XYZ file of C-alpha atoms in Angstrom:
194
model
C 36.374 -3.296 4.305
C 36.514 -4.922 7.701
C 37.834 -8.366 6.272
C 39.187 -8.430 2.766
C 37.859 -10.691 0.055
C 39.076 -14.265 0.312
C 37.884 -17.736 -0.765
C 35.942 -17.941 2.485
C 34.210 -14.481 2.039
C 34.545 -11.053 3.437
C 33.115 -8.460 5.958
C 32.216 -4.897 5.613
C 31.413 -2.241 8.101
C 28.304 -0.015 7.667
C 28.055 3.271 9.137
C 24.507 4.259 10.733
C 22.216 6.152 8.553
C 21.649 8.651 11.289
C 24.573 9.095 13.618
C 23.861 10.475 17.066
C 27.218 10.263 17.983
C 27.495 7.016 19.806
C 26.023 4.573 17.311
C 28.712 1.990 16.424
C 28.733 0.678 12.805
C 26.930 -2.552 11.778
C 28.914 -5.284 9.997
C 27.840 -7.548 7.345
C 29.686 -10.695 6.816
C 29.629 -13.102 3.994
C 30.633 -16.520 4.600
C 31.008 -18.729 1.513
C 29.058 -20.214 0.001
C 25.750 -18.927 1.147
C 25.577 -17.071 4.583
C 25.154 -13.423 5.082
C 25.194 -12.250 8.693
C 24.181 -8.733 9.679
C 25.064 -7.569 13.165
C 23.405 -4.392 14.141
C 24.231 -2.956 17.647
C 21.287 -1.428 19.632
C 22.991 0.063 22.740
C 24.862 -2.770 24.232
C 22.400 -5.267 22.823
C 22.839 -6.773 19.386
C 20.441 -7.693 16.711
C 21.818 -10.294 14.255
C 20.173 -11.505 11.077
C 21.362 -14.556 9.390
C 20.311 -15.293 5.840
C 21.160 -18.419 3.816
C 20.582 -18.061 0.149
C 21.029 -21.011 -2.218
C 20.699 -20.440 -5.974
C 18.133 -22.988 -7.354
C 18.424 -22.009 -11.102
C 19.260 -18.961 -13.072
C 17.317 -15.986 -11.497
C 15.873 -17.806 -8.525
C 17.144 -18.584 -5.081
C 16.022 -20.418 -1.892
C 16.112 -18.416 1.371
C 16.284 -19.476 5.075
C 16.764 -16.844 7.613
C 16.583 -16.315 11.276
C 16.858 -13.462 13.720
C 18.915 -13.636 16.841
C 18.786 -10.799 19.525
C 21.490 -10.715 22.086
C 20.269 -8.845 25.297
C 22.153 -5.988 27.020
C 24.619 -6.686 29.799
C 21.686 -5.882 32.260
C 19.728 -8.589 30.535
C 17.274 -5.979 29.053
C 15.869 -5.993 25.469
C 16.097 -2.667 23.961
C 12.401 -1.194 23.348
C 12.963 -0.879 19.592
C 13.649 -4.721 19.198
C 10.930 -6.027 21.536
C 8.276 -6.016 18.497
C 10.731 -8.389 16.777
C 10.371 -10.833 19.607
C 6.655 -11.137 20.055
C 5.410 -14.538 20.199
C 3.293 -15.432 16.887
C 2.145 -18.573 15.242
C 4.730 -20.185 12.689
C 2.360 -19.488 9.803
C 2.243 -15.785 10.420
C 6.043 -15.655 10.797
C 6.314 -17.211 7.368
C 3.661 -14.526 5.918
C 5.701 -11.569 7.472
C 9.071 -12.990 6.352
C 7.755 -13.094 2.909
C 7.025 -9.494 2.930
C 10.650 -8.612 4.254
C 12.174 -10.730 1.549
C 10.097 -9.315 -1.353
C 10.768 -5.623 -0.537
C 13.260 -5.455 -3.413
C 12.358 -8.593 -5.374
C 10.500 -6.989 -8.349
C 13.351 -4.368 -8.722
C 16.013 -7.016 -8.415
C 14.103 -9.567 -10.634
C 13.958 -6.928 -13.409
C 17.409 -5.657 -12.925
C 19.183 -8.938 -13.336
C 17.321 -9.710 -16.441
C 18.002 -6.312 -18.050
C 21.561 -6.784 -17.379
C 21.522 -10.187 -18.715
C 19.854 -8.926 -21.934
C 22.429 -6.221 -22.422
C 25.090 -8.706 -21.979
C 26.462 -7.120 -18.752
C 25.665 -10.332 -16.807
C 25.347 -13.907 -17.779
C 24.770 -17.266 -16.161
C 27.634 -18.764 -18.066
C 31.150 -17.597 -17.960
C 32.820 -17.562 -21.379
C 36.268 -18.601 -21.795
C 37.301 -15.447 -23.380
C 35.231 -13.143 -21.024
C 37.040 -10.084 -19.802
C 37.868 -9.898 -16.021
C 35.844 -7.064 -14.355
C 37.324 -4.877 -11.494
C 34.461 -3.307 -9.716
C 36.656 -1.350 -7.244
C 36.125 1.693 -9.398
C 32.354 1.733 -9.195
C 30.538 4.645 -7.412
C 29.091 3.583 -4.235
C 26.190 5.899 -2.823
C 25.747 3.893 0.384
C 28.436 2.139 2.428
C 26.450 -1.145 2.316
C 26.907 -1.106 -1.608
C 30.408 -2.183 -0.837
C 28.920 -5.633 0.025
C 27.639 -6.168 -3.450
C 30.873 -5.023 -4.997
C 32.715 -7.565 -2.814
C 30.356 -10.276 -3.521
C 30.874 -9.672 -7.293
C 34.658 -9.792 -6.868
C 34.335 -12.854 -4.708
C 32.245 -14.445 -7.347
C 34.605 -13.634 -10.101
C 38.079 -14.030 -8.435
C 37.308 -16.658 -5.962
C 34.382 -18.953 -6.963
C 34.907 -19.481 -10.570
C 32.901 -16.760 -11.961
C 29.525 -18.245 -12.378
C 27.188 -20.708 -10.421
C 27.485 -24.142 -12.149
C 23.794 -24.743 -12.812
C 22.646 -28.094 -14.174
C 20.367 -28.271 -17.166
C 19.592 -25.100 -19.078
C 21.566 -22.148 -17.674
C 19.743 -19.486 -19.661
C 18.057 -16.559 -17.734
C 14.240 -16.798 -17.943
C 12.322 -13.693 -19.038
C 10.978 -11.113 -16.759
C 7.688 -12.331 -15.204
C 6.222 -10.279 -12.559
C 3.657 -13.049 -11.601
C 6.637 -15.350 -10.647
C 8.246 -12.871 -8.347
C 5.223 -12.675 -5.931
C 4.025 -16.158 -6.371
C 4.487 -17.229 -2.535
C 2.035 -20.197 -2.961
C 4.100 -22.136 -5.487
C 7.475 -21.104 -4.152
C 6.730 -21.692 -0.411
C 3.252 -22.443 0.798
C 2.536 -25.535 -0.973
C 5.793 -27.096 0.283
C 5.686 -25.806 3.913
C 4.106 -28.010 6.578
C 3.548 -24.946 8.802
C 1.735 -22.953 6.170
C -0.388 -25.754 4.616
C -1.818 -27.109 7.891
């Protein structure tokens, strides 16, 4: 862990998948209550992905994100980052962002509900619920440490659960809902509906 879990968040270091000897690790920093910032060095330039996620109801989040590219000391943009900086209409940017955000959506949607059904996760924290310690979990990838740290942060620093208003029950698995971009985004977005 780069920064330990505190009430304000945490940070982890993630080693590159393919290390050619001079690739520094990327960092993932969680700042409570909703910012995840991923900094990935590319030579002496840096790509930063900032994702804000706000839970709206059990099983659903609102996402806002942006990408920042810090050019190298010589003012150059690395070749592999140039494709991310091409000018494009806002509506197309919104379509492509949905593709990125939905990469794991179906898997995560199903997993969250299966854990809930097996009573391994709930949206309500019971008074007598045992405290979990995720530090003994097997982590096949160094980035998995961020998930464990978030769960520990949620449990030990943020009161255990999100205080939803209204019905806190988890809705059933519904694959149609996962990819319903129109109702979740387009009909509310000025750039996409114009």
